[in-house]
mmCIF file of C-alpha atoms in Angstrom:
data_model
loop_
_atom_site.group_PDB
_atom_site.id
_atom_site.type_symbol
_atom_site.label_atom_id
_atom_site.label_comp_id
_atom_site.label_asym_id
_atom_site.label_seq_id
_atom_site.Cartn_x
_atom_site.Cartn_y
_atom_site.Cartn_z
ATOM 1 C CA MET A 1 8.182 10.155 -38.120
ATOM 2 C CA ARG A 2 9.835 8.139 -35.432
ATOM 3 C CA ARG A 3 11.246 11.331 -33.916
ATOM 4 C CA THR A 4 7.798 12.925 -33.974
ATOM 5 C CA LEU A 5 6.420 9.977 -32.105
ATOM 6 C CA PHE A 6 9.204 10.193 -29.589
ATOM 7 C CA LEU A 7 8.594 13.889 -29.059
ATOM 8 C CA ALA A 8 4.902 13.261 -28.682
ATOM 9 C CA SER A 9 5.433 10.689 -25.979
ATOM 10 C CA ALA A 10 8.086 12.819 -24.295
ATOM 11 C CA SER A 11 5.741 15.769 -24.114
ATOM 12 C CA ALA A 12 3.002 13.506 -22.839
ATOM 13 C CA LEU A 13 5.368 12.584 -20.021
ATOM 14 C CA LEU A 14 6.157 16.221 -19.308
ATOM 15 C CA LEU A 15 2.469 16.961 -19.017
ATOM 16 C CA LEU A 16 2.075 14.317 -16.350
ATOM 17 C CA PRO A 17 0.219 15.634 -13.358
ATOM 18 C CA PRO A 18 2.260 15.680 -10.155
ATOM 19 C CA LEU A 19 1.885 12.677 -7.915
ATOM 20 C CA ALA A 20 -1.460 12.788 -6.191
ATOM 21 C CA ALA A 21 -0.963 13.595 -2.530
ATOM 22 C CA GLY A 22 -2.626 10.351 -1.549
ATOM 23 C CA ALA A 23 -0.591 8.063 -3.776
ATOM 24 C CA PRO A 24 3.156 8.608 -3.596
ATOM 25 C CA LEU A 25 5.054 5.744 -5.205
ATOM 26 C CA THR A 26 8.228 4.762 -3.458
ATOM 27 C CA GLY A 27 10.679 1.915 -3.494
ATOM 28 C CA THR A 28 10.332 -0.975 -1.125
ATOM 29 C CA GLY A 29 13.609 -0.698 0.789
ATOM 30 C CA VAL A 30 14.623 -4.187 -0.308
ATOM 31 C CA THR A 31 18.382 -4.528 -0.836
ATOM 32 C CA ALA A 32 18.713 -8.320 -1.049
ATOM 33 C CA TRP A 33 17.892 -10.683 -3.919
ATOM 34 C CA GLY A 34 15.764 -13.794 -4.172
ATOM 35 C CA ASP A 35 15.922 -16.905 -6.321
ATOM 36 C CA GLY A 36 13.509 -19.790 -6.655
ATOM 37 C CA SER A 37 13.533 -20.378 -2.921
ATOM 38 C CA ALA A 38 15.824 -17.978 -1.027
ATOM 39 C CA THR A 39 14.871 -14.388 -0.236
ATOM 40 C CA ARG A 40 17.925 -12.722 1.319
ATOM 41 C CA LEU A 41 20.807 -13.287 -1.103
ATOM 42 C CA PRO A 42 23.565 -10.630 -1.122
ATOM 43 C CA LEU A 43 24.155 -10.613 -4.891
ATOM 44 C CA PRO A 44 22.091 -10.049 -8.068
ATOM 45 C CA GLN A 45 20.565 -13.223 -9.516
ATOM 46 C CA PRO A 46 20.996 -13.334 -13.313
ATOM 47 C CA ALA A 47 18.416 -16.111 -13.632
ATOM 48 C CA PHE A 48 15.897 -13.988 -11.694
ATOM 49 C CA PRO A 49 16.412 -10.493 -13.126
ATOM 50 C CA ARG A 50 14.745 -7.126 -12.505
ATOM 51 C CA GLN A 51 14.075 -7.496 -8.802
ATOM 52 C CA ASP A 52 13.552 -4.710 -6.255
ATOM 53 C CA ALA A 53 17.242 -4.739 -5.293
ATOM 54 C CA ASP A 54 18.330 -4.261 -8.923
ATOM 55 C CA TYR A 55 17.034 -0.693 -8.712
ATOM 56 C CA PRO A 56 18.684 1.630 -6.198
ATOM 57 C CA ARG A 57 15.795 2.784 -4.077
ATOM 58 C CA ARG A 58 16.932 3.453 -0.581
ATOM 59 C CA LEU A 59 14.984 4.869 2.268
ATOM 60 C CA SER A 60 15.915 8.478 2.903
ATOM 61 C CA PHE A 61 14.848 10.120 6.145
ATOM 62 C CA THR A 62 15.871 13.193 8.125
ATOM 63 C CA LYS A 63 15.347 13.665 11.861
ATOM 64 C CA LEU A 64 13.610 16.883 12.971
ATOM 65 C CA ASP A 65 13.735 18.567 16.358
ATOM 66 C CA ALA A 66 10.899 20.082 18.403
ATOM 67 C CA ALA A 67 10.957 23.207 16.244
ATOM 68 C CA GLY A 68 10.992 21.236 12.961
ATOM 69 C CA LYS A 69 14.679 21.895 12.291
ATOM 70 C CA ALA A 70 16.732 19.193 10.573
ATOM 71 C CA LEU A 71 19.112 17.249 12.796
ATOM 72 C CA PRO A 72 22.126 15.105 11.919
ATOM 73 C CA ASP A 73 21.492 11.352 11.737
ATOM 74 C CA THR A 74 23.564 10.957 14.893
ATOM 75 C CA ALA A 75 21.172 13.079 16.993
ATOM 76 C CA PRO A 76 20.149 11.046 20.053
ATOM 77 C CA ALA A 77 16.688 12.641 20.364
ATOM 78 C CA TRP A 78 14.197 13.822 17.747
ATOM 79 C CA ASN A 79 10.459 14.445 17.498
ATOM 80 C CA CYS A 80 9.628 13.998 13.830
ATOM 81 C CA VAL A 81 11.024 12.396 10.675
ATOM 82 C CA ARG A 82 10.906 13.852 7.174
ATOM 83 C CA ASP A 83 10.784 11.414 4.256
ATOM 84 C CA ASN A 84 13.103 13.009 1.700
ATOM 85 C CA VAL A 85 11.419 11.166 -1.187
ATOM 86 C CA THR A 86 7.749 11.869 -0.514
ATOM 87 C CA GLY A 87 8.251 15.115 1.401
ATOM 88 C CA LEU A 88 5.888 13.859 4.085
ATOM 89 C CA VAL A 89 6.717 14.639 7.715
ATOM 90 C CA TRP A 90 5.904 11.897 10.244
ATOM 91 C CA GLU A 91 5.290 12.059 13.965
ATOM 92 C CA VAL A 92 7.710 10.074 16.128
ATOM 93 C CA LYS A 93 6.116 8.738 19.294
ATOM 94 C CA GLU A 94 7.372 9.352 22.823
ATOM 95 C CA ALA A 95 8.862 6.566 24.928
ATOM 96 C CA ASN A 96 7.695 7.817 28.306
ATOM 97 C CA GLY A 97 4.022 8.582 27.971
ATOM 98 C CA GLY A 98 2.850 12.128 27.392
ATOM 99 C CA LEU A 99 0.535 13.199 24.590
ATOM 100 C CA HIS A 100 2.525 11.207 22.003
ATOM 101 C CA GLY A 101 3.034 8.084 24.106
ATOM 102 C CA LYS A 102 4.070 5.172 21.907
ATOM 103 C CA GLU A 103 1.884 2.733 23.826
ATOM 104 C CA HIS A 104 -1.306 4.733 23.199
ATOM 105 C CA THR A 105 -4.067 3.341 20.996
ATOM 106 C CA TYR A 106 -7.144 4.895 19.423
ATOM 107 C CA THR A 107 -10.394 3.900 17.778
ATOM 108 C CA TRP A 108 -11.119 5.078 14.216
ATOM 109 C CA PHE A 109 -13.502 8.023 14.264
ATOM 110 C CA ASN A 110 -14.473 10.496 11.580
ATOM 111 C CA PRO A 111 -17.961 12.074 11.577
ATOM 112 C CA ASP A 112 -17.438 13.699 8.153
ATOM 113 C CA GLU A 113 -20.005 11.950 5.948
ATOM 114 C CA ARG A 114 -18.186 12.995 2.788
ATOM 115 C CA VAL A 115 -15.206 10.793 3.611
ATOM 116 C CA ASN A 116 -16.198 8.215 6.250
ATOM 117 C CA ASN A 117 -17.938 5.769 3.875
ATOM 118 C CA GLY A 118 -21.187 5.993 5.823
ATOM 119 C CA VAL A 119 -19.949 4.841 9.229
ATOM 120 C CA GLU A 120 -18.238 7.273 11.604
ATOM 121 C CA GLY A 121 -16.560 4.577 13.700
ATOM 122 C CA ARG A 122 -16.295 4.692 17.481
ATOM 123 C CA GLU A 123 -16.076 8.083 19.137
ATOM 124 C CA GLY A 124 -13.774 8.237 22.143
ATOM 125 C CA GLU A 125 -15.259 8.811 25.577
ATOM 126 C CA PRO A 126 -13.849 10.870 28.444
ATOM 127 C CA ASP A 127 -13.145 7.805 30.574
ATOM 128 C CA ASP A 128 -11.062 6.059 27.877
ATOM 129 C CA ILE A 129 -7.725 4.868 29.258
ATOM 130 C CA THR A 130 -5.914 3.697 26.109
ATOM 131 C CA CYS A 131 -4.251 7.038 25.332
ATOM 132 C CA GLY A 132 -2.925 8.166 28.677
ATOM 133 C CA SER A 133 -4.199 8.070 32.206
ATOM 134 C CA PRO A 134 -4.892 10.654 33.512
ATOM 135 C CA ALA A 135 -6.278 11.698 30.153
ATOM 136 C CA VAL A 136 -4.018 13.738 27.887
ATOM 137 C CA VAL A 137 -6.448 13.848 24.947
ATOM 138 C CA ARG A 138 -9.575 15.848 25.632
ATOM 139 C CA GLY A 139 -12.778 13.849 25.197
ATOM 140 C CA GLY A 140 -11.369 10.370 24.620
ATOM 141 C CA CYS A 141 -9.097 8.141 22.581
ATOM 142 C CA ASP A 142 -10.142 8.294 18.936
ATOM 143 C CA THR A 143 -8.144 9.196 15.842
ATOM 144 C CA MET A 144 -9.858 12.553 15.288
ATOM 145 C CA LYS A 145 -9.551 13.776 18.861
ATOM 146 C CA TYR A 146 -5.891 12.800 18.951
ATOM 147 C CA ALA A 147 -5.109 14.759 15.765
ATOM 148 C CA GLU A 148 -7.002 17.739 17.199
ATOM 149 C CA ALA A 149 -5.041 17.540 20.460
ATOM 150 C CA VAL A 150 -1.692 17.389 18.642
ATOM 151 C CA ASN A 151 -2.654 20.324 16.412
ATOM 152 C CA ALA A 152 -3.748 22.374 19.419
ATOM 153 C CA ALA A 153 -0.429 21.752 21.148
ATOM 154 C CA GLY A 154 1.746 21.788 18.000
ATOM 155 C CA TRP A 155 4.478 19.259 17.242
ATOM 156 C CA CYS A 156 7.766 20.002 15.477
ATOM 157 C CA GLY A 157 6.375 23.482 14.949
ATOM 158 C CA TYR A 158 3.403 22.285 12.898
ATOM 159 C CA HIS A 159 -0.338 22.487 13.506
ATOM 160 C CA ASP A 160 -1.581 20.663 10.397
ATOM 161 C CA TRP A 161 -1.216 17.024 11.469
ATOM 162 C CA ARG A 162 -3.693 14.457 10.143
ATOM 163 C CA VAL A 163 -4.303 10.719 9.948
ATOM 164 C CA PRO A 164 -2.347 9.335 6.931
ATOM 165 C CA THR A 165 -4.039 7.653 3.972
ATOM 166 C CA VAL A 166 -3.164 3.985 3.538
ATOM 167 C CA ASP A 167 -1.037 4.864 0.495
ATOM 168 C CA GLU A 168 0.942 7.345 2.553
ATOM 169 C CA LEU A 169 1.342 5.009 5.523
ATOM 170 C CA SER A 170 2.648 2.192 3.321
ATOM 171 C CA THR A 171 5.476 4.415 2.013
ATOM 172 C CA ILE A 172 7.384 4.099 5.295
ATOM 173 C CA VAL A 173 7.230 0.296 5.294
ATOM 174 C CA ASP A 174 10.711 -1.174 4.835
ATOM 175 C CA TYR A 175 10.070 -4.450 3.012
ATOM 176 C CA GLY A 176 13.733 -5.329 3.411
ATOM 177 C CA ARG A 177 13.208 -6.361 7.034
ATOM 178 C CA THR A 178 10.609 -7.632 9.520
ATOM 179 C CA LEU A 179 9.909 -7.395 13.255
ATOM 180 C CA PRO A 180 9.461 -4.568 12.600
ATOM 181 C CA ALA A 181 9.282 -3.706 8.893
ATOM 182 C CA ILE A 182 10.312 -0.092 9.378
ATOM 183 C CA SER A 183 13.617 1.689 9.906
ATOM 184 C CA THR A 184 14.088 1.531 13.675
ATOM 185 C CA ALA A 185 16.959 4.024 13.350
ATOM 186 C CA TYR A 186 14.332 6.688 12.640
ATOM 187 C CA PHE A 187 11.201 5.103 14.148
ATOM 188 C CA PRO A 188 12.353 3.451 17.403
ATOM 189 C CA ASP A 189 8.800 3.557 18.735
ATOM 190 C CA ILE A 190 7.200 0.346 17.450
ATOM 191 C CA ILE A 191 5.388 -2.001 19.827
ATOM 192 C CA MET A 192 4.380 -5.286 18.217
ATOM 193 C CA PRO A 193 1.848 -6.382 17.150
ATOM 194 C CA ALA A 194 2.055 -3.002 15.462
ATOM 195 C CA GLY A 195 -1.253 -2.234 13.737
ATOM 196 C CA PHE A 196 -1.484 1.450 12.755
ATOM 197 C CA TRP A 197 -4.633 3.227 11.523
ATOM 198 C CA SER A 198 -4.959 4.931 8.177
ATOM 199 C CA SER A 199 -7.715 7.421 7.280
ATOM 200 C CA THR A 200 -8.803 5.295 4.292
ATOM 201 C CA PRO A 201 -12.176 3.534 4.698
ATOM 202 C CA SER A 202 -12.579 0.049 3.230
ATOM 203 C CA ALA A 203 -14.691 -0.504 0.118
ATOM 204 C CA ALA A 204 -15.355 -4.021 1.403
ATOM 205 C CA GLY A 205 -17.524 -2.776 4.284
ATOM 206 C CA PRO A 206 -18.439 0.631 5.740
ATOM 207 C CA SER A 207 -17.527 -0.473 9.276
ATOM 208 C CA TYR A 208 -13.917 -1.126 8.256
ATOM 209 C CA ALA A 209 -10.853 0.996 7.559
ATOM 210 C CA TRP A 210 -7.349 0.202 6.301
ATOM 211 C CA ILE A 211 -4.490 -0.568 8.654
ATOM 212 C CA VAL A 212 -0.806 -1.303 8.152
ATOM 213 C CA ILE A 213 0.768 -3.860 10.462
ATOM 214 C CA PHE A 214 4.404 -2.878 10.829
ATOM 215 C CA ASP A 215 5.508 -6.286 12.107
ATOM 216 C CA ASP A 216 5.993 -7.253 8.467
ATOM 217 C CA GLY A 217 4.199 -4.703 6.273
ATOM 218 C CA TYR A 218 0.829 -6.441 5.914
ATOM 219 C CA LEU A 219 -1.955 -4.160 4.627
ATOM 220 C CA GLY A 220 -5.511 -5.076 5.508
ATOM 221 C CA THR A 221 -8.708 -3.734 6.996
ATOM 222 C CA CYS A 222 -10.165 -3.784 10.492
ATOM 223 C CA VAL A 223 -13.350 -2.751 12.272
ATOM 224 C CA LYS A 224 -13.286 0.970 13.068
ATOM 225 C CA SER A 225 -14.185 0.344 16.711
ATOM 226 C CA TRP A 226 -10.905 -1.483 17.405
ATOM 227 C CA ASN A 227 -7.946 0.141 19.109
ATOM 228 C CA TYR A 228 -4.768 0.614 17.088
ATOM 229 C CA TYR A 229 -1.706 2.823 17.151
ATOM 230 C CA LEU A 230 -1.652 6.053 15.185
ATOM 231 C CA ARG A 231 1.237 7.931 13.593
ATOM 232 C CA LEU A 232 0.166 11.336 12.336
ATOM 233 C CA VAL A 233 1.512 12.864 9.132
ATOM 234 C CA ARG A 234 1.627 16.262 7.523
ATOM 235 C CA SER A 235 2.398 17.325 3.978
ATOM 236 C CA GLY A 236 5.805 18.696 3.175
ATOM 237 C CA LYS A 237 4.817 22.203 2.203
ATOM 238 C CA LYS A 238 5.292 24.892 4.809
ATOM 239 C CA MET B 1 -34.984 -32.725 11.497
ATOM 240 C CA ARG B 2 -31.707 -31.124 12.436
ATOM 241 C CA LYS B 3 -29.912 -33.401 9.987
ATOM 242 C CA ALA B 4 -32.231 -32.403 7.188
ATOM 243 C CA PHE B 5 -31.625 -28.798 8.026
ATOM 244 C CA LEU B 6 -27.860 -29.295 7.916
ATOM 245 C CA ILE B 7 -28.111 -31.031 4.575
ATOM 246 C CA LEU B 8 -30.166 -28.179 3.223
ATOM 247 C CA VAL B 9 -27.627 -25.704 4.533
ATOM 248 C CA SER B 10 -24.753 -27.649 3.002
ATOM 249 C CA ALA B 11 -26.574 -27.866 -0.294
ATOM 250 C CA ALA B 12 -27.129 -24.128 -0.198
ATOM 251 C CA LEU B 13 -23.449 -23.552 0.588
ATOM 252 C CA LEU B 14 -22.432 -25.785 -2.294
ATOM 253 C CA LEU B 15 -24.736 -23.951 -4.643
ATOM 254 C CA HIS B 16 -23.307 -20.655 -3.509
ATOM 255 C CA ALA B 17 -19.686 -21.746 -3.430
ATOM 256 C CA PRO B 18 -18.816 -20.610 -6.983
ATOM 257 C CA ALA B 19 -20.386 -17.196 -6.389
ATOM 258 C CA PRO B 20 -17.171 -15.327 -5.523
ATOM 259 C CA LEU B 21 -15.664 -16.283 -8.865
ATOM 260 C CA MET B 22 -18.611 -14.856 -10.746
ATOM 261 C CA ALA B 23 -19.143 -11.893 -8.445
ATOM 262 C CA THR B 24 -19.457 -8.576 -10.155
ATOM 263 C CA GLN B 25 -17.439 -5.561 -9.176
ATOM 264 C CA THR B 26 -18.886 -3.419 -6.399
ATOM 265 C CA CYS B 27 -17.940 0.258 -6.234
ATOM 266 C CA ARG B 28 -18.959 2.693 -3.514
ATOM 267 C CA THR B 29 -19.056 5.608 -5.937
ATOM 268 C CA ALA B 30 -21.101 7.878 -3.671
ATOM 269 C CA ASP B 31 -19.108 7.224 -0.515
ATOM 270 C CA LEU B 32 -15.439 6.863 -1.450
ATOM 271 C CA PRO B 33 -13.089 8.829 -3.720
ATOM 272 C CA ARG B 34 -11.585 7.239 -6.822
ATOM 273 C CA SER B 35 -7.928 6.322 -6.592
ATOM 274 C CA ALA B 36 -7.651 4.970 -10.162
ATOM 275 C CA PRO B 37 -9.849 7.185 -12.393
ATOM 276 C CA PRO B 38 -9.784 6.570 -16.177
ATOM 277 C CA GLU B 39 -8.110 9.936 -16.870
ATOM 278 C CA ARG B 40 -5.088 8.626 -15.019
ATOM 279 C CA TYR B 41 -4.342 6.180 -17.850
ATOM 280 C CA LEU B 42 -3.202 6.414 -21.442
ATOM 281 C CA VAL B 43 -4.623 3.385 -23.263
ATOM 282 C CA ASN B 44 -2.232 2.485 -26.074
ATOM 283 C CA GLY B 45 -3.229 0.542 -29.187
ATOM 284 C CA ASP B 46 -0.705 -2.220 -28.549
ATOM 285 C CA GLY B 47 -2.242 -3.610 -25.376
ATOM 286 C CA THR B 48 -0.182 -1.494 -23.014
ATOM 287 C CA ILE B 49 -1.354 1.114 -20.505
ATOM 288 C CA ARG B 50 0.667 4.144 -19.420
ATOM 289 C CA ASP B 51 -0.079 5.309 -15.866
ATOM 290 C CA LYS B 52 0.329 9.072 -16.155
ATOM 291 C CA VAL B 53 0.835 9.463 -12.401
ATOM 292 C CA THR B 54 3.641 6.944 -11.897
ATOM 293 C CA GLY B 55 4.955 6.851 -15.478
ATOM 294 C CA LEU B 56 4.943 3.051 -15.412
ATOM 295 C CA LEU B 57 3.912 1.022 -18.486
ATOM 296 C CA TRP B 58 1.581 -1.909 -17.702
ATOM 297 C CA LYS B 59 0.172 -4.761 -19.732
ATOM 298 C CA ARG B 60 -3.578 -4.302 -20.057
ATOM 299 C CA CYS B 61 -4.286 -8.011 -19.617
ATOM 300 C CA SER B 62 -3.243 -10.463 -16.956
ATOM 301 C CA GLU B 63 -0.818 -13.106 -18.259
ATOM 302 C CA GLY B 64 -2.694 -15.737 -20.229
ATOM 303 C CA GLN B 65 -5.334 -13.300 -21.481
ATOM 304 C CA GLY B 66 -5.351 -11.395 -24.766
ATOM 305 C CA GLY B 67 -7.440 -9.119 -26.936
ATOM 306 C CA GLU B 68 -9.047 -5.708 -26.554
ATOM 307 C CA THR B 69 -11.122 -6.730 -23.555
ATOM 308 C CA CYS B 70 -8.753 -9.479 -22.375
ATOM 309 C CA ALA B 71 -11.508 -11.946 -23.243
ATOM 310 C CA ASN B 72 -9.244 -14.164 -25.353
ATOM 311 C CA GLY B 73 -7.716 -17.011 -23.424
ATOM 312 C CA LYS B 74 -7.825 -17.304 -19.678
ATOM 313 C CA ALA B 75 -5.729 -15.759 -16.921
ATOM 314 C CA VAL B 76 -3.052 -18.228 -15.830
ATOM 315 C CA THR B 77 -1.458 -18.694 -12.401
ATOM 316 C CA TYR B 78 2.263 -19.291 -11.898
ATOM 317 C CA THR B 79 4.752 -20.007 -9.150
ATOM 318 C CA TRP B 80 6.911 -16.982 -8.353
ATOM 319 C CA SER B 81 9.881 -18.461 -10.247
ATOM 320 C CA ASP B 82 7.767 -19.181 -13.309
ATOM 321 C CA ALA B 83 6.299 -15.673 -13.112
ATOM 322 C CA VAL B 84 9.803 -14.162 -13.201
ATOM 323 C CA ALA B 85 10.640 -16.388 -16.171
ATOM 324 C CA VAL B 86 7.467 -15.345 -18.017
ATOM 325 C CA ALA B 87 8.419 -11.676 -17.554
ATOM 326 C CA GLN B 88 11.988 -12.284 -18.666
ATOM 327 C CA GLY B 89 10.878 -14.113 -21.803
ATOM 328 C CA SER B 90 8.094 -11.745 -22.804
ATOM 329 C CA THR B 91 8.453 -9.785 -26.044
ATOM 330 C CA PHE B 92 4.948 -8.349 -25.796
ATOM 331 C CA ALA B 93 4.311 -5.106 -27.726
ATOM 332 C CA GLY B 94 7.670 -5.411 -29.446
ATOM 333 C CA GLY B 95 10.036 -5.220 -26.572
ATOM 334 C CA ASN B 96 11.702 -6.939 -23.704
ATOM 335 C CA GLY B 97 12.276 -5.438 -20.294
ATOM 336 C CA TRP B 98 8.993 -6.666 -18.865
ATOM 337 C CA ARG B 99 9.212 -7.541 -15.188
ATOM 338 C CA LEU B 100 7.138 -8.282 -12.117
ATOM 339 C CA PRO B 101 6.134 -5.076 -10.309
ATOM 340 C CA THR B 102 7.390 -4.341 -6.814
ATOM 341 C CA VAL B 103 4.674 -4.559 -4.188
ATOM 342 C CA SER B 104 4.626 -0.745 -4.018
ATOM 343 C CA GLU B 105 4.213 -0.460 -7.780
ATOM 344 C CA LEU B 106 1.483 -3.105 -7.881
ATOM 345 C CA ALA B 107 -0.381 -1.222 -5.124
ATOM 346 C CA THR B 108 -0.647 1.861 -7.345
ATOM 347 C CA LEU B 109 -3.122 -0.083 -9.521
ATOM 348 C CA LEU B 110 -5.587 -0.444 -6.652
ATOM 349 C CA GLU B 111 -8.952 1.292 -6.918
ATOM 350 C CA TYR B 112 -9.764 1.714 -3.227
ATOM 351 C CA GLN B 113 -13.376 2.565 -4.074
ATOM 352 C CA CYS B 114 -14.095 -0.914 -5.437
ATOM 353 C CA THR B 115 -13.902 -4.589 -4.554
ATOM 354 C CA MET B 116 -14.295 -7.789 -6.573
ATOM 355 C CA PRO B 117 -11.937 -6.629 -8.072
ATOM 356 C CA SER B 118 -10.223 -3.515 -6.664
ATOM 357 C CA ILE B 119 -8.995 -2.137 -10.004
ATOM 358 C CA ASN B 120 -10.282 0.034 -12.840
ATOM 359 C CA LEU B 121 -11.952 -2.674 -14.960
ATOM 360 C CA THR B 122 -12.436 -0.378 -17.948
ATOM 361 C CA VAL B 123 -8.680 0.094 -18.231
ATOM 362 C CA PHE B 124 -7.672 -3.389 -17.026
ATOM 363 C CA PRO B 125 -10.599 -5.587 -18.156
ATOM 364 C CA GLY B 126 -10.961 -9.171 -17.067
ATOM 365 C CA THR B 127 -8.702 -8.801 -14.033
ATOM 366 C CA PRO B 128 -9.281 -11.797 -11.743
ATOM 367 C CA ALA B 129 -10.426 -10.821 -8.237
ATOM 368 C CA SER B 130 -7.542 -12.773 -6.771
ATOM 369 C CA ASN B 131 -3.878 -12.743 -5.728
ATOM 370 C CA PHE B 132 -1.183 -11.289 -8.004
ATOM 371 C CA TRP B 133 2.573 -11.707 -7.556
ATOM 372 C CA SER B 134 4.953 -8.884 -6.846
ATOM 373 C CA ALA B 135 8.720 -9.164 -7.284
ATOM 374 C CA THR B 136 9.282 -8.149 -3.669
ATOM 375 C CA PRO B 137 10.812 -10.909 -1.541
ATOM 376 C CA TYR B 138 9.360 -11.439 1.919
ATOM 377 C CA ALA B 139 12.061 -10.732 4.490
ATOM 378 C CA GLY B 140 10.390 -12.750 7.236
ATOM 379 C CA TYR B 141 11.084 -16.272 5.986
ATOM 380 C CA GLN B 142 12.827 -18.119 3.188
ATOM 381 C CA ASN B 143 10.882 -18.830 0.027
ATOM 382 C CA GLY B 144 8.347 -16.037 0.568
ATOM 383 C CA ALA B 145 7.253 -13.148 -1.642
ATOM 384 C CA TRP B 146 4.635 -10.395 -1.406
ATOM 385 C CA ASN B 147 1.343 -10.457 -3.249
ATOM 386 C CA ILE B 148 -1.720 -8.244 -3.487
ATOM 387 C CA ASN B 149 -5.215 -9.669 -3.545
ATOM 388 C CA PHE B 150 -7.185 -7.691 -6.121
ATOM 389 C CA ASN B 151 -10.420 -8.973 -4.612
ATOM 390 C CA ASP B 152 -10.088 -6.310 -1.915
ATOM 391 C CA GLY B 153 -6.546 -4.882 -2.014
ATOM 392 C CA VAL B 154 -5.010 -6.744 0.928
ATOM 393 C CA HIS B 155 -1.191 -7.045 0.792
ATOM 394 C CA ASP B 156 0.074 -10.359 2.144
ATOM 395 C CA ASN B 157 2.949 -12.770 1.676
ATOM 396 C CA SER B 158 3.022 -16.393 0.619
ATOM 397 C CA SER B 159 5.327 -19.211 -0.363
ATOM 398 C CA LYS B 160 6.876 -18.757 -3.816
ATOM 399 C CA ASN B 161 5.463 -22.178 -4.634
ATOM 400 C CA TYR B 162 1.911 -20.832 -4.598
ATOM 401 C CA LEU B 163 0.168 -20.339 -7.922
ATOM 402 C CA LEU B 164 -0.833 -16.694 -8.365
ATOM 403 C CA TYR B 165 -1.777 -14.389 -11.247
ATOM 404 C CA VAL B 166 0.681 -12.066 -12.967
ATOM 405 C CA ARG B 167 0.520 -8.574 -14.469
ATOM 406 C CA LEU B 168 3.723 -7.336 -16.078
ATOM 407 C CA VAL B 169 5.174 -3.848 -15.888
ATOM 408 C CA LYS B 170 7.957 -1.989 -17.614
ATOM 409 C CA GLY B 171 9.920 1.170 -16.964
ATOM 410 C CA ARG B 172 11.097 3.025 -13.926
ATOM 411 C CA ALA B 173 8.709 4.823 -11.670
ATOM 412 C CA VAL B 174 9.050 8.605 -11.818
ATOM 413 C CA ASP B 175 9.388 8.927 -8.069
ATOM 414 C CA ALA B 176 11.421 5.832 -7.260
ATOM 415 C CA ARG B 177 12.836 5.984 -3.781
ATOM 416 C CA GLY B 178 16.511 6.778 -3.785
ATOM 417 C CA ASP B 179 16.407 8.867 -6.954
ATOM 418 C CA VAL B 180 16.127 11.949 -4.779
ATOM 419 C CA LYS B 181 19.473 12.851 -3.286
#
């Protein structure tokens, strides 16, 4: 009887659907322990068991070159980063301007009424100057036009870049550090305050969408007409 | 005249002050996709919930609550240290191993379609629309830890001395970072 129950639950687990594309669950990157007051202790705390650091969940990234080929960790230059846990491939921004300039910001814009929660946000205009001057994105500096421009040009060999969902964007937060809360060995492109757009609209108000602030990993919402950074993502499948 | 107006306004504010506590859940069902649909969960008879996507086992009720609809008792708030101790001491549903969720695990409970609270209330009834502790320490200052506000889903950090709600979890996530070589 007990065995039957076990088999039943085991088969229930086997029948689990794969992780939804929008909701990968990852570790937090935390490798230190806390007690009643401290937060960065080097050893496990028996009185405060079962913390993040008690489970080995390290960040695992691979650098990719302009053609999407994997590079060794020691490579001095790379264009994209693959997350080996989620399979997602992330855009790395450019230090010296260009289409992918790390200092560029965009307003949230999505005219698709099926997914924009009733408010399309602020459409970029040709005289926008927040994403390169002279303009490198045709039509203006909004999230949709930027993704279109990157897909037209291609990046790391891919043409299926998109704005990440908030669940996806939060998977590259490294909660084990701050200023910034991301692995700078793979993402050396953070300018703080580092608010980055997600594609996820806010249920709290149709004029808002979710952002991740990579200074420390804060997740919140902001008005779609504001300017924030944008790191595009694509799914792992070729 | 202005004074009378101010008094009226203050009186109105006072009358409305408790409203957030009694607010009913708002879901934008026509405009936003569901992130936590009921088919995602296996509701067990012992007060536990299996998330079929992550594989994690959750307590249906917030700590302090009990019963089928979590209507028995009242959700209780704890300091972070007390929350860890509550998890460590729990023998709920015949087993130990209960713990505070990491901030990433806690975030998988969020129903991004809804606010007040941002969770599937059919599966997790009685969830306070308020801050819940995660186990994740805050790396930015001593004595900090991460929490998620289930009023709207915001992730923020606070002093471990704050009094926040607790939902316990058990098991390892199926896609825990680092398990993939």
